[in-house]
Short mmCIF file of C-alpha atoms in Angstrom, two decimals:
data_model
loop_
_atom_site.label_atom_id
_atom_site.label_comp_id
_atom_site.label_asym_id
_atom_site.label_seq_id
_atom_site.Cartn_x
_atom_site.Cartn_y
_atom_site.Cartn_z
CA MET A 1 6.33 -93.05 34.97
CA SER A 2 3.85 -91.26 32.29
CA HIS A 3 2.71 -93.28 28.91
CA LEU A 4 4.69 -91.59 26.06
CA LEU A 5 2.71 -88.80 24.55
CA PRO A 6 2.73 -86.93 21.11
CA PRO A 7 4.18 -83.88 22.33
CA GLY A 8 6.65 -85.48 25.55
CA THR A 9 8.10 -88.17 22.51
CA THR A 10 8.57 -84.91 20.21
CA LEU A 11 10.46 -83.14 22.72
CA ALA A 12 12.44 -86.56 24.45
CA CYS A 13 13.44 -86.96 20.70
CA ALA A 14 15.10 -83.97 20.10
CA ALA A 15 16.73 -84.58 23.64
CA TYR A 16 18.28 -87.28 22.27
CA ALA A 17 19.12 -86.12 18.60
CA VAL A 18 21.16 -83.07 20.60
CA PRO A 19 24.09 -84.88 21.83
CA LEU A 20 24.04 -87.34 18.88
CA LEU A 21 24.53 -84.69 16.18
CA PHE A 22 27.35 -82.86 18.31
CA VAL A 23 28.67 -86.25 18.63
CA PHE A 24 28.51 -86.82 15.12
CA ALA A 25 30.37 -83.49 14.54
CA ALA A 26 32.87 -84.15 16.28
CA ALA A 27 33.82 -87.27 14.69
CA MET A 28 33.35 -85.43 11.51
CA ALA A 29 35.55 -82.68 11.90
CA ARG A 30 38.80 -82.84 9.24
CA GLU A 31 42.02 -81.54 9.39
CA ASP A 32 41.08 -78.84 6.34
CA ARG A 33 37.50 -77.76 7.64
CA PRO A 34 37.71 -78.28 11.48
CA PHE A 35 34.30 -76.30 12.00
CA ALA A 36 32.10 -77.05 9.04
CA ALA A 37 30.37 -80.44 10.84
CA ALA A 38 30.21 -78.15 14.17
CA LYS A 39 28.50 -75.21 12.19
CA VAL A 40 25.83 -77.45 10.33
CA ALA A 41 25.34 -79.46 13.70
CA THR A 42 24.84 -76.55 15.97
CA VAL A 43 22.43 -74.78 13.47
CA LEU A 44 20.26 -78.09 13.36
CA THR A 45 20.17 -78.09 17.17
CA ALA A 46 19.07 -74.63 17.58
CA VAL A 47 16.21 -75.37 14.94
CA LEU A 48 15.20 -78.71 16.50
CA THR A 49 15.33 -77.68 19.80
CA LEU A 50 13.43 -74.66 19.43
CA ALA A 51 10.77 -76.16 16.89
CA ALA A 52 10.54 -79.09 19.66
CA VAL A 53 9.98 -77.05 22.65
CA ALA A 54 7.16 -75.20 20.63
CA LEU A 55 5.46 -78.07 19.36
CA GLY A 56 5.44 -79.65 23.03
CA VAL A 57 3.74 -76.57 24.77
CA LEU A 58 1.46 -76.33 22.12
CA ALA A 59 0.50 -79.80 22.08
CA SER A 60 -0.11 -80.33 25.82
CA SER A 61 -3.45 -79.81 27.00
CA ASP A 62 -2.49 -77.14 29.51
CA GLY A 63 0.46 -75.34 27.73
CA THR A 64 3.32 -76.87 29.99
CA LEU A 65 5.28 -80.17 30.16
CA GLN A 66 5.82 -82.12 33.20
CA THR A 67 6.19 -86.07 32.35
CA THR A 68 8.88 -88.05 31.30
CA ALA A 69 9.46 -89.83 27.66
CA LEU A 70 12.55 -92.14 26.90
CA GLY A 71 14.15 -91.57 29.86
CA VAL A 72 14.13 -87.71 29.54
CA ARG A 73 12.75 -85.33 31.70
CA LEU A 74 9.98 -83.00 29.99
CA ASP A 75 9.05 -80.04 31.97
CA VAL A 76 10.17 -76.06 31.87
CA VAL A 77 13.67 -77.18 33.05
CA THR A 78 14.10 -78.88 29.99
CA ALA A 79 12.09 -76.77 27.81
CA ALA A 80 14.24 -73.58 29.07
CA MET A 81 18.02 -75.02 29.09
CA LEU A 82 17.66 -77.59 25.99
CA PRO A 83 17.61 -74.62 23.58
CA LEU A 84 19.57 -72.43 25.67
CA VAL A 85 22.47 -75.00 24.90
CA ALA A 86 21.82 -75.07 21.51
CA LEU A 87 21.80 -71.40 21.00
CA ILE A 88 24.97 -70.79 22.75
CA ALA A 89 26.38 -73.48 21.14
CA PHE A 90 25.60 -71.65 17.95
CA VAL A 91 26.79 -68.32 18.83
CA ILE A 92 30.17 -69.81 20.59
CA VAL A 93 31.00 -71.80 17.60
CA ARG A 94 30.68 -69.43 15.12
CA TYR A 95 32.86 -66.99 17.01
CA SER A 96 35.68 -70.00 17.48
CA VAL A 97 35.98 -70.03 13.49
CA THR A 98 37.21 -66.18 13.52
CA TYR A 99 38.52 -66.51 16.91
CA LEU A 100 40.94 -69.31 15.96
CA HIS A 101 41.75 -68.62 12.16
CA GLY A 102 45.05 -70.11 11.36
CA ASP A 103 45.80 -71.63 14.92
CA PRO A 104 47.32 -75.52 14.46
CA GLY A 105 44.81 -76.90 17.10
CA GLN A 106 41.89 -76.10 15.56
CA LEU A 107 40.80 -79.74 14.96
CA ARG A 108 41.70 -80.68 18.49
CA TYR A 109 39.63 -77.71 19.50
CA SER A 110 36.44 -78.21 17.38
CA ARG A 111 36.29 -82.31 18.19
CA TRP A 112 36.94 -81.14 22.49
CA LEU A 113 34.15 -78.34 22.11
CA MET A 114 31.86 -80.57 20.50
CA LEU A 115 32.21 -83.17 23.01
CA THR A 116 31.73 -80.80 25.79
CA LEU A 117 28.57 -79.84 24.53
CA ALA A 118 26.94 -83.18 24.13
CA ALA A 119 27.94 -83.89 27.79
CA VAL A 120 26.24 -80.80 28.95
CA SER A 121 22.95 -81.38 26.49
CA VAL A 122 22.85 -84.83 28.15
CA LEU A 123 22.73 -83.55 31.46
CA VAL A 124 20.34 -80.86 31.32
CA SER A 125 17.27 -83.32 29.54
CA ALA A 126 18.23 -86.65 32.04
CA ASP A 127 15.71 -87.76 34.18
CA HIS A 128 18.15 -90.17 35.59
CA LEU A 129 19.97 -88.97 38.03
CA GLY A 130 22.80 -91.64 37.59
CA VAL A 131 23.26 -90.18 33.89
CA LEU A 132 22.80 -86.70 34.76
CA ALA A 133 25.89 -87.30 37.64
CA ALA A 134 27.80 -89.50 34.46
CA ALA A 135 27.18 -86.45 32.33
CA TRP A 136 28.42 -84.16 34.92
CA THR A 137 31.72 -85.87 34.99
CA ALA A 138 32.01 -86.08 31.19
CA THR A 139 31.44 -82.48 30.99
CA SER A 140 34.33 -81.66 33.44
CA LEU A 141 36.62 -83.92 31.28
CA ALA A 142 36.36 -82.90 27.86
CA LEU A 143 36.17 -79.08 29.15
CA HIS A 144 39.59 -79.67 30.77
CA GLN A 145 41.28 -80.39 27.48
CA LEU A 146 39.78 -76.93 26.51
CA LEU A 147 41.14 -75.21 29.18
CA THR A 148 44.43 -76.39 28.40
CA PHE A 149 44.39 -75.80 24.86
CA PHE A 150 47.00 -73.58 24.86
CA HIS A 151 49.10 -76.36 26.57
CA ALA A 152 52.61 -74.24 26.38
CA ARG A 153 51.42 -71.91 29.12
CA PRO A 154 52.08 -72.63 32.52
CA ALA A 155 49.16 -70.37 34.15
CA ALA A 156 46.64 -72.40 32.23
CA GLN A 157 47.82 -75.57 33.13
CA VAL A 158 48.01 -74.36 36.82
CA ALA A 159 44.63 -73.16 36.59
CA ALA A 160 43.06 -76.56 34.93
CA HIS A 161 44.44 -78.59 37.43
CA LYS A 162 43.10 -76.24 40.05
CA LYS A 163 39.69 -76.83 38.29
CA PHE A 164 40.37 -80.37 37.57
CA ILE A 165 41.20 -81.26 41.59
CA VAL A 166 37.64 -78.84 42.56
CA SER A 167 35.58 -80.97 39.77
CA ARG A 168 36.84 -84.32 41.14
CA LEU A 169 35.76 -83.38 44.52
CA ALA A 170 32.32 -82.09 43.68
CA ASP A 171 32.09 -85.97 41.69
CA ALA A 172 32.94 -87.31 44.54
CA CYS A 173 30.21 -85.69 46.66
CA VAL A 174 27.68 -85.82 44.17
CA TRP A 175 28.07 -89.98 43.82
CA THR A 176 28.46 -90.47 47.46
CA GLY A 177 25.14 -88.46 47.70
CA LEU A 178 23.58 -90.67 44.86
CA PHE A 179 24.11 -93.87 46.51
CA LEU A 180 22.56 -92.52 49.82
CA LEU A 181 19.43 -91.03 48.50
CA HIS A 182 19.13 -94.53 46.41
CA SER A 183 19.57 -96.44 50.11
CA GLY A 184 17.17 -94.22 51.28
CA THR A 185 14.00 -93.96 48.65
CA GLY A 186 15.14 -96.84 46.14
CA SER A 187 15.27 -95.44 43.07
CA LEU A 188 17.20 -92.11 40.81
CA TRP A 189 14.28 -91.37 38.61
CA LEU A 190 13.46 -87.88 39.49
CA SER A 191 10.06 -88.81 38.96
CA ASP A 192 9.85 -91.36 40.91
CA LEU A 193 11.52 -89.09 43.81
CA GLN A 194 8.95 -86.46 43.30
CA THR A 195 6.34 -89.06 44.36
CA TRP A 196 8.32 -90.41 47.06
CA ALA A 197 8.48 -86.85 48.43
CA THR A 198 4.82 -86.20 48.19
CA GLU A 199 4.33 -89.34 50.13
CA LEU A 200 6.33 -88.64 52.48
CA ARG A 201 5.33 -85.07 53.03
CA SER A 202 1.68 -86.53 53.15
CA SER A 203 2.41 -89.02 55.86
CA GLY A 204 4.34 -86.26 58.20
CA ALA A 205 7.26 -88.46 58.02
CA ALA A 206 11.00 -87.26 58.98
CA LEU A 207 13.72 -86.91 56.50
CA PRO A 208 15.51 -89.73 56.50
CA HIS A 209 19.08 -89.46 58.15
CA SER A 210 20.98 -90.60 55.11
CA ILE A 211 18.99 -88.23 53.12
CA HIS A 212 19.65 -85.52 55.22
CA ALA A 213 23.47 -86.40 54.93
CA ALA A 214 23.09 -86.48 50.70
CA THR A 215 21.52 -82.88 50.46
CA PHE A 216 24.74 -81.96 52.42
CA LEU A 217 27.01 -83.43 50.15
CA PHE A 218 24.85 -82.32 47.21
CA VAL A 219 25.04 -78.64 48.63
CA ILE A 220 28.73 -79.02 48.98
CA ALA A 221 28.66 -79.97 45.19
CA ALA A 222 27.01 -77.12 43.92
CA CYS A 223 28.96 -74.77 45.77
CA LEU A 224 32.19 -76.54 44.14
CA LYS A 225 30.68 -76.29 40.85
CA SER A 226 29.80 -73.20 41.04
CA ALA A 227 33.05 -71.31 42.00
CA GLN A 228 31.71 -70.45 45.44
CA LEU A 229 34.34 -68.93 47.90
CA PRO A 230 36.85 -70.66 48.59
CA PHE A 231 36.62 -72.71 45.87
CA HIS A 232 36.66 -69.95 43.45
CA GLY A 233 40.24 -69.41 42.53
CA TRP A 234 39.99 -71.90 39.13
CA LEU A 235 37.25 -69.34 37.84
CA THR A 236 39.49 -66.17 38.02
CA GLN A 237 42.30 -67.54 36.76
CA VAL A 238 41.14 -69.58 33.44
CA MET A 239 41.68 -66.81 31.43
CA GLU A 240 44.58 -68.18 29.65
CA ALA A 241 42.18 -70.40 27.71
CA PRO A 242 40.67 -69.51 24.45
CA THR A 243 37.89 -66.25 25.05
CA PRO A 244 34.90 -69.10 23.53
CA VAL A 245 35.62 -71.22 25.81
CA SER A 246 35.63 -68.77 28.90
CA ALA A 247 32.37 -67.71 27.38
CA LEU A 248 31.17 -71.25 27.58
CA LEU A 249 32.58 -72.22 30.99
CA HIS A 250 30.41 -69.00 32.27
CA ALA A 251 27.53 -69.07 30.59
CA GLY A 252 27.26 -72.75 30.51
CA VAL A 253 29.16 -75.14 32.73
CA VAL A 254 29.37 -73.04 36.24
CA ASN A 255 25.64 -73.19 36.20
CA ILE A 256 25.72 -76.87 36.46
CA GLY A 257 25.58 -76.36 40.13
CA GLY A 258 22.33 -74.59 40.56
CA LEU A 259 20.83 -76.86 37.82
CA LEU A 260 21.56 -80.10 40.19
CA MET A 261 19.44 -77.84 43.13
CA ILE A 262 16.87 -76.86 40.58
CA ARG A 263 16.67 -80.89 39.90
CA LEU A 264 16.59 -81.88 43.18
CA ALA A 265 13.99 -79.29 44.27
CA GLU A 266 11.19 -82.47 45.65
CA VAL A 267 13.92 -83.47 48.32
CA MET A 268 16.16 -80.08 48.89
CA ALA A 269 12.74 -78.38 50.14
CA MET A 270 12.67 -81.06 53.21
CA ALA A 271 15.98 -80.40 54.45
CA PRO A 272 16.05 -76.64 56.05
CA LEU A 273 19.40 -77.15 57.21
CA ALA A 274 21.07 -77.67 53.70
CA GLN A 275 18.71 -75.16 52.38
CA LEU A 276 20.04 -72.94 54.92
CA LEU A 277 23.86 -73.45 54.11
CA LEU A 278 23.37 -72.75 50.25
CA VAL A 279 21.64 -69.14 51.64
CA VAL A 280 24.95 -68.63 54.07
CA MET A 281 27.62 -69.80 51.39
CA GLY A 282 25.81 -68.03 48.70
CA THR A 283 25.09 -64.94 50.32
CA THR A 284 28.90 -64.96 51.78
CA THR A 285 30.05 -65.33 47.96
CA ALA A 286 27.58 -62.67 46.42
CA ALA A 287 28.79 -59.95 48.60
CA LEU A 288 32.26 -60.30 49.04
CA ALA A 289 32.85 -61.48 45.18
CA ALA A 290 30.85 -57.91 44.34
CA LEU A 291 33.20 -56.24 46.73
CA VAL A 292 36.57 -57.92 45.13
CA MET A 293 35.20 -57.24 41.67
CA THR A 294 35.19 -53.48 41.73
CA THR A 295 38.90 -53.82 42.47
CA ARG A 296 39.82 -55.54 38.97
CA VAL A 297 41.28 -53.56 36.24
CA SER A 298 41.10 -56.74 33.46
CA VAL A 299 37.78 -57.09 31.96
CA LYS A 300 37.44 -60.70 31.94
CA VAL A 301 38.77 -61.01 35.60
CA GLY A 302 36.38 -58.64 36.44
CA LEU A 303 33.52 -60.77 34.80
CA ALA A 304 34.80 -64.07 36.34
CA TRP A 305 34.56 -62.12 40.32
CA SER A 306 30.86 -61.39 38.67
CA THR A 307 30.08 -65.05 37.59
CA CYS A 308 30.97 -65.69 41.47
CA ALA A 309 28.85 -63.37 42.84
CA GLN A 310 25.64 -64.09 40.76
CA MET A 311 26.06 -68.11 40.91
CA GLY A 312 25.91 -67.40 44.58
CA LEU A 313 22.84 -65.28 44.07
CA MET A 314 21.30 -68.11 42.19
CA LEU A 315 22.45 -70.71 45.01
CA VAL A 316 20.96 -68.28 47.84
CA GLN A 317 17.33 -68.44 45.41
CA CYS A 318 17.65 -72.40 45.36
CA GLY A 319 18.42 -71.90 49.42
CA LEU A 320 15.29 -69.93 49.57
CA GLY A 321 12.90 -72.18 48.07
CA ALA A 322 12.37 -69.68 45.25
CA TRP A 323 13.41 -72.63 42.11
CA HIS A 324 11.42 -70.25 39.76
CA LEU A 325 13.48 -67.57 40.59
CA ALA A 326 16.67 -69.42 40.48
CA LEU A 327 16.04 -71.23 36.58
CA LEU A 328 15.12 -67.67 35.46
CA HIS A 329 18.24 -66.26 36.79
CA LEU A 330 20.37 -68.94 35.41
CA VAL A 331 18.88 -68.39 31.92
CA ALA A 332 19.21 -64.76 31.95
CA HIS A 333 23.01 -65.04 33.24
CA SER A 334 23.85 -67.18 30.74
CA CYS A 335 22.99 -65.09 27.63
CA TYR A 336 24.09 -62.13 29.56
CA LYS A 337 27.73 -63.66 30.26
CA ALA A 338 28.44 -65.28 27.07
CA HIS A 339 27.64 -62.30 25.30
CA ALA A 340 29.83 -60.17 27.81
CA PHE A 341 33.01 -62.48 27.25
CA LEU A 342 32.50 -62.39 23.61
CA SER A 343 32.52 -58.89 23.22
CA SER A 344 34.94 -58.20 26.10
CA GLY A 345 37.42 -57.09 23.27
CA SER A 346 35.78 -54.08 22.75
CA THR A 347 35.09 -52.99 26.35
CA VAL A 348 37.89 -50.75 26.73
CA GLU A 349 37.31 -48.81 23.73
CA THR A 350 33.79 -48.37 24.60
CA TRP A 351 35.07 -47.23 27.89
CA ARG A 352 37.61 -44.95 26.52
CA ALA A 353 35.21 -43.38 24.32
CA GLN A 354 32.15 -42.53 27.16
CA SER A 355 35.37 -41.27 29.54
CA LEU A 356 36.50 -38.57 26.98
CA ILE A 357 32.41 -37.72 26.54
CA GLN A 358 32.01 -36.76 30.18
CA LYS A 359 34.28 -37.31 33.38
CA PRO A 360 31.85 -38.81 36.48
CA ALA A 361 31.05 -36.44 39.17
CA PRO A 362 32.28 -36.95 42.89
CA ILE A 363 28.78 -38.70 44.72
CA ARG A 364 27.54 -37.73 48.00
CA MET A 365 26.44 -39.71 50.73
CA GLY A 366 23.41 -37.14 50.63
CA GLN A 367 22.51 -38.40 47.01
CA ILE A 368 22.47 -41.77 47.59
CA ALA A 369 20.15 -41.75 50.35
CA ILE A 370 17.76 -39.61 48.59
CA VAL A 371 17.97 -41.66 45.50
CA THR A 372 18.14 -44.86 48.07
CA VAL A 373 14.45 -43.54 49.40
CA ALA A 374 12.88 -43.06 46.07
CA SER A 375 14.06 -45.90 44.83
CA ILE A 376 12.80 -48.11 47.81
CA ALA A 377 9.32 -46.65 47.29
CA ALA A 378 8.77 -46.43 43.62
CA VAL A 379 9.99 -50.32 43.47
CA PHE A 380 7.64 -51.47 46.09
CA GLY A 381 5.08 -49.59 44.44
CA ILE A 382 5.60 -51.60 40.89
CA SER A 383 5.99 -54.94 42.94
CA LEU A 384 2.53 -54.22 44.53
CA ALA A 385 0.81 -53.34 41.19
CA VAL A 386 2.32 -56.13 39.41
CA HIS A 387 1.73 -58.93 42.11
CA ALA A 388 -1.94 -57.30 42.07
CA ILE A 389 -2.77 -57.41 38.36
CA ALA A 390 -1.22 -61.06 38.32
CA GLY A 391 -4.13 -62.07 40.99
CA HIS A 392 -1.57 -62.80 43.87
CA GLY A 393 -2.99 -60.17 46.00
CA ALA A 394 -2.38 -56.24 47.08
CA GLN A 395 0.26 -57.42 49.71
CA LEU A 396 3.69 -59.12 49.69
CA ASP A 397 4.43 -61.53 52.15
CA TYR A 398 8.09 -61.66 54.33
CA GLY A 399 10.01 -62.64 51.42
CA SER A 400 8.74 -61.12 48.68
CA SER A 401 9.40 -58.20 50.93
CA ILE A 402 13.05 -58.65 51.13
CA LEU A 403 13.51 -59.38 47.30
CA THR A 404 11.91 -55.74 46.48
CA LEU A 405 14.10 -54.36 49.21
CA VAL A 406 17.00 -55.90 47.56
CA ALA A 407 16.02 -54.72 43.80
CA ALA A 408 15.42 -51.79 44.91
CA LEU A 409 19.04 -50.99 46.45
CA ALA A 410 20.39 -52.74 42.94
CA LEU A 411 18.72 -49.52 41.24
CA VAL A 412 20.30 -46.85 43.08
CA PRO A 413 24.22 -46.64 41.39
CA ALA A 414 22.15 -46.69 37.91
CA ALA A 415 19.81 -43.74 39.39
CA THR A 416 22.45 -42.06 41.04
CA GLY A 417 24.77 -41.65 38.29
CA ALA A 418 22.05 -39.98 36.21
CA LEU A 419 22.06 -36.91 39.05
CA GLU A 420 24.53 -35.16 37.19
CA GLY A 421 22.94 -35.37 33.91
CA GLY A 422 20.13 -32.62 34.46
CA ALA A 423 16.30 -33.37 34.60
CA LEU A 424 15.77 -34.80 31.45
CA ARG A 425 18.57 -37.79 31.79
CA VAL A 426 17.05 -37.85 35.49
CA ALA A 427 13.26 -38.80 33.95
CA SER A 428 14.81 -40.93 31.01
CA THR A 429 17.00 -43.13 33.34
CA ALA A 430 13.78 -43.12 36.18
CA ALA A 431 11.36 -44.33 33.26
CA ARG A 432 13.88 -46.67 31.81
CA LEU A 433 14.31 -48.01 35.68
CA GLY A 434 10.83 -48.26 35.82
CA ALA A 435 10.02 -50.64 32.86
CA LEU A 436 12.85 -52.91 33.74
CA VAL A 437 11.24 -53.16 37.40
CA ALA A 438 7.60 -53.96 35.81
CA LEU A 439 9.50 -56.42 33.62
CA TYR A 440 11.55 -57.93 36.24
CA PHE A 441 8.61 -58.82 38.55
CA GLY A 442 6.67 -59.94 35.37
CA TRP A 443 9.14 -62.37 34.47
CA HIS A 444 8.51 -63.46 38.33
CA VAL A 445 5.35 -64.04 37.76
CA LEU A 446 5.68 -65.76 34.45
CA ALA A 447 8.66 -67.89 35.87
CA TYR A 448 6.38 -68.99 39.24
CA THR A 449 3.19 -70.21 36.84
CA ALA A 450 5.66 -72.00 34.14
CA PHE A 451 7.71 -73.61 36.96
CA PRO A 452 6.19 -77.22 37.96
CA TRP A 453 5.34 -77.00 41.43
CA SER A 454 4.41 -79.40 43.83
CA ALA A 455 3.04 -79.32 47.40
CA SER A 456 6.55 -80.98 48.56
CA ALA A 457 8.94 -78.67 46.30
CA GLU A 458 7.17 -75.38 48.47
CA THR A 459 7.40 -77.22 51.63
CA PHE A 460 10.71 -75.11 53.03
CA SER A 461 9.53 -71.91 51.28
CA THR A 462 6.56 -71.92 53.69
CA SER A 463 8.59 -72.96 56.99
CA ALA A 464 9.63 -71.07 59.76
CA SER A 465 13.50 -71.55 58.17
CA ALA A 466 12.46 -69.69 55.42
CA ASP A 467 12.16 -66.62 57.38
CA LEU A 468 15.77 -67.06 58.71
CA GLY A 469 16.91 -67.66 55.68
CA TRP A 470 15.34 -64.56 53.71
CA THR A 471 16.60 -62.63 56.70
CA ILE A 472 20.17 -63.51 55.98
CA PHE A 473 19.53 -62.87 52.67
CA GLY A 474 18.54 -59.39 53.00
CA LEU A 475 20.87 -58.48 56.12
CA GLY A 476 23.61 -59.67 53.75
CA PHE A 477 22.66 -57.22 50.85
CA VAL A 478 21.94 -54.28 53.02
CA THR A 479 25.54 -55.03 54.45
CA LEU A 480 27.28 -54.98 50.90
CA PHE A 481 25.18 -51.79 49.76
CA GLY A 482 26.21 -49.86 52.89
CA VAL A 483 29.79 -51.13 51.86
CA GLN A 484 29.88 -50.09 48.41
CA SER A 485 27.99 -46.66 49.45
CA PHE A 486 30.83 -45.37 51.76
CA LEU A 487 33.55 -46.58 49.02
CA LYS A 488 32.11 -44.76 46.48
CA THR A 489 31.71 -41.50 48.39
CA ALA A 490 34.90 -42.22 50.51
CA PRO A 491 37.33 -43.80 47.78
CA THR A 492 40.43 -42.72 50.43
CA GLY A 493 38.80 -42.86 53.45
CA ARG A 494 39.43 -44.69 56.66
CA LEU A 495 37.36 -48.17 55.57
CA ALA A 496 38.68 -48.18 52.34
CA ARG A 497 42.08 -47.88 52.98
CA ARG A 498 41.42 -50.88 55.69
CA LEU A 499 39.50 -53.01 53.05
CA HIS A 500 41.51 -52.03 49.86
CA PRO A 501 44.32 -54.75 50.23
CA SER A 502 41.82 -57.55 51.43
CA LEU A 503 40.14 -56.36 47.99
CA LEU A 504 43.01 -56.41 45.85
CA ALA A 505 43.96 -59.82 47.49
CA GLY A 506 40.45 -61.49 47.03
CA PHE A 507 40.84 -62.06 51.20
CA TYR A 508 43.39 -64.36 50.61
CA LEU A 509 41.24 -66.92 50.37
CA ASP A 510 42.71 -68.75 46.88
CA GLU A 511 45.95 -68.61 48.26
CA LEU A 512 44.74 -70.87 50.86
CA PHE A 513 42.61 -73.50 49.47
CA THR A 514 45.72 -73.39 46.60
CA ARG A 515 48.36 -74.10 49.10
CA MET A 516 46.43 -77.13 50.86
CA THR A 517 45.59 -78.65 47.89
CA PHE A 518 48.66 -78.28 45.66
CA ARG A 519 50.99 -79.50 49.14
CA VAL A 520 48.35 -82.90 48.22
CA TRP A 521 48.26 -83.19 44.79
CA PRO A 522 51.08 -80.23 43.00
CA PRO A 523 50.59 -79.66 38.83
CA LYS A 524 52.23 -81.18 36.68
CA VAL A 525 53.89 -78.22 34.74
CA GLN A 526 54.56 -79.16 30.94
CA GLN A 527 56.06 -76.11 29.11
CA ASN A 528 56.70 -78.33 25.66
CA ASP A 529 54.35 -78.78 22.84
CA THR A 530 52.79 -81.63 23.47
CA PRO A 531 49.70 -81.51 24.79
CA PRO A 532 49.34 -82.45 28.55
CA ALA A 533 47.62 -85.80 29.44
CA LEU A 534 44.58 -85.58 31.46
CA PRO A 535 45.25 -85.77 35.27
CA ALA A 536 44.79 -89.17 36.88
CA ALA A 537 41.06 -89.20 38.97
#
């Protein structure tokens, strides 16, 4: 383990101070001023984390952090996640003050919110996997109290119970995986695991069977935590909780599965079968959830299905060895989804105003085909230019080509919608989308440069199995694009009539999961004024 350095010590002290401030705020909350301490704590943590990261990066010799100090992992992941947690906490607390004004349960809400944030902040900065797993469990238990805040609502209790079941299954997978990992490596320190993985790769030895089993358990845990199909029902049904709790869940807690994969990049990169399982699970969830999302009329439920799809895409990136993209996706999705939930109340008014101004014109398949060809040509040109400017060569490898193709297809709906607005709107939309693509690939290059790469972390991304993973990913999203195009151009056609009932029912996956789990552990729905007790683990 590295010796203590001033920049490392600064960030490590901030990593300790953040959860302590949150716990202190929970202890100091009072009935007459339930959010006073929380507001002070979130301001201090936001300023402290941003200052500590800035000082740490500036004081380091190469502008990066790749060390440990005082049991804290000091790298780009911690430097990105710790300020993110603090900033989201600041926003959610400010929103909660207004949202829960006059509610008799404000004190209880404030305390559990602070404890949840304290557990999350420990999780994102821990260098020991045992501490990370303990914070993982503590986050779930504290969040359960927030999900059941409106304890007189049966729907909230049932959804929270399903979340509790899924979380306990994920806990069992993580703790069992850690036992196998420790038995095979002799340590659970991330810094020691990185050294172990590098030495194993250098020796050419095969990954022990116990470690292979551990990687599969970690993948299952990540899928459970990230609401991947068919374990997604709790995420789409927790809308009975307060809106700021939904924002916290979708902007932070649901990302924990991806964070676990990123932390275990050194080990996961040498387990190609586990990586491919991530790709299959993530691609399937992303494609199906994106289709189901188009049938939802509730703003929050639509956002929940969007989160399922986005988490699937993040796990695909982990499965493909694109750890830097997964981290970038995690941060961007957290910011976007926090804003989306906290502004969901004005979505209906915005949509109504836009619909009064202009009615959407019918879309033809010929228009989609023309825009698709133009989008692919433009995005590939921009991608090649960004790679050349960054010094990565003027050619794209197989994985980069698939990623560029998927990015091009993602722009087609926005570009197609601009066709009916005349030449000026088409030119304006094309300019904005071009700038967005350039920014997108530019951030990819920066994330790749900043991520703490090692030879072992790149093992899977340069293996033959990675090509299969990229192929699965590409085929999945090309199929999704094709199905969505047919549904848009023929909303009453044969394909739409066949798919619509299944899409409305979410392919009946949650019903099957609920029926199976509730037979073993049915929920105890309380309809009185006393808060529900935490289910026994």
